[in-house]
Amino acid sequence: MVLGVDFGRKKTGTAFMDMNIKIPFPLLLIEESNARKVKRALMDIIEDKNIDTVVFGLPLSDEGKESEWCSEIRRFSEFLLKSVKVNIIFVDEYGTSKEADYILRGKKKSVKKKANDLIAAVLILENYLNVLNMNNKNDKL
């Protein structure tokens, strides 16, 4: 089982995926800015869903460079690793928020506010699947 995380300053969206089925599903919106509380919520999900891999989205720039926020996400992942034994993977999440906005167009503002980070977490898992598919294709060449 794989957990996708759209880590944010005030909210963290999560999604999960069974690698046998390869369809990501939104899971839980963690409306918390305290890193310890976010960590605790993620630890609970990891235990409940039997997660072995956590995929964090990194908001890379247009040029593919990491920002200061990427450093924060990496620091948080190290903080999480002190308490759980999972594989941590990072994927580019560039454009996931805009894509989530597009998916939610026409919805009420209150729905958008809650669903945006969940959809972004699903899109992070889709990006992860795309990376895996590209690696598999390259291995076959």
PDB file of N, CA and C in Angstrom, residues 22 132-141:
ATOM      1  N   LYS A  22      -3.653  -0.183  -8.462  1.00  0.00           N
ATOM      2  CA  LYS A  22      -3.069   1.031  -9.056  1.00  0.00           C
ATOM      3  C   LYS A  22      -4.084   2.118  -9.373  1.00  0.00           C
ATOM      4  N   LEU A 132       6.937   5.329 -12.334  1.00  0.00           N
ATOM      5  CA  LEU A 132       7.157   3.875 -12.352  1.00  0.00           C
ATOM      6  C   LEU A 132       7.002   3.321 -13.755  1.00  0.00           C
ATOM      7  N   ASN A 133       5.964   3.770 -14.463  1.00  0.00           N
ATOM      8  CA  ASN A 133       5.727   3.290 -15.836  1.00  0.00           C
ATOM      9  C   ASN A 133       6.865   3.686 -16.750  1.00  0.00           C
ATOM     10  N   MET A 134       7.378   4.908 -16.597  1.00  0.00           N
ATOM     11  CA  MET A 134       8.498   5.355 -17.427  1.00  0.00           C
ATOM     12  C   MET A 134       9.742   4.512 -17.133  1.00  0.00           C
ATOM     13  N   ASN A 135       9.995   4.236 -15.866  1.00  0.00           N
ATOM     14  CA  ASN A 135      11.154   3.414 -15.497  1.00  0.00           C
ATOM     15  C   ASN A 135      11.022   2.003 -16.052  1.00  0.00           C
ATOM     16  N   ASN A 136       9.805   1.448 -16.006  1.00  0.00           N
ATOM     17  CA  ASN A 136       9.595   0.107 -16.561  1.00  0.00           C
ATOM     18  C   ASN A 136       9.815   0.081 -18.061  1.00  0.00           C
ATOM     19  N   LYS A 137       9.374   1.119 -18.761  1.00  0.00           N
ATOM     20  CA  LYS A 137       9.586   1.183 -20.201  1.00  0.00           C
ATOM     21  C   LYS A 137      11.059   1.292 -20.529  1.00  0.00           C
ATOM     22  N   ASN A 138      11.788   2.107 -19.749  1.00  0.00           N
ATOM     23  CA  ASN A 138      13.233   2.271 -19.976  1.00  0.00           C
ATOM     24  C   ASN A 138      13.991   0.981 -19.698  1.00  0.00           C
ATOM     25  N   ASP A 139      13.513   0.205 -18.700  1.00  0.00           N
ATOM     26  CA  ASP A 139      14.169  -1.069 -18.390  1.00  0.00           C
ATOM     27  C   ASP A 139      14.016  -2.060 -19.529  1.00  0.00           C
ATOM     28  N   LYS A 140      12.919  -1.963 -20.282  1.00  0.00           N
ATOM     29  CA  LYS A 140      12.648  -2.911 -21.361  1.00  0.00           C
ATOM     30  C   LYS A 140      13.380  -2.542 -22.653  1.00  0.00           C
ATOM     31  N   LEU A 141      13.857  -1.298 -22.742  1.00  0.00           N
ATOM     32  CA  LEU A 141      14.544  -0.859 -23.958  1.00  0.00           C
ATOM     33  C   LEU A 141      15.935  -1.433 -24.077  1.00  0.00           C
TER      34      LEU A 141
END
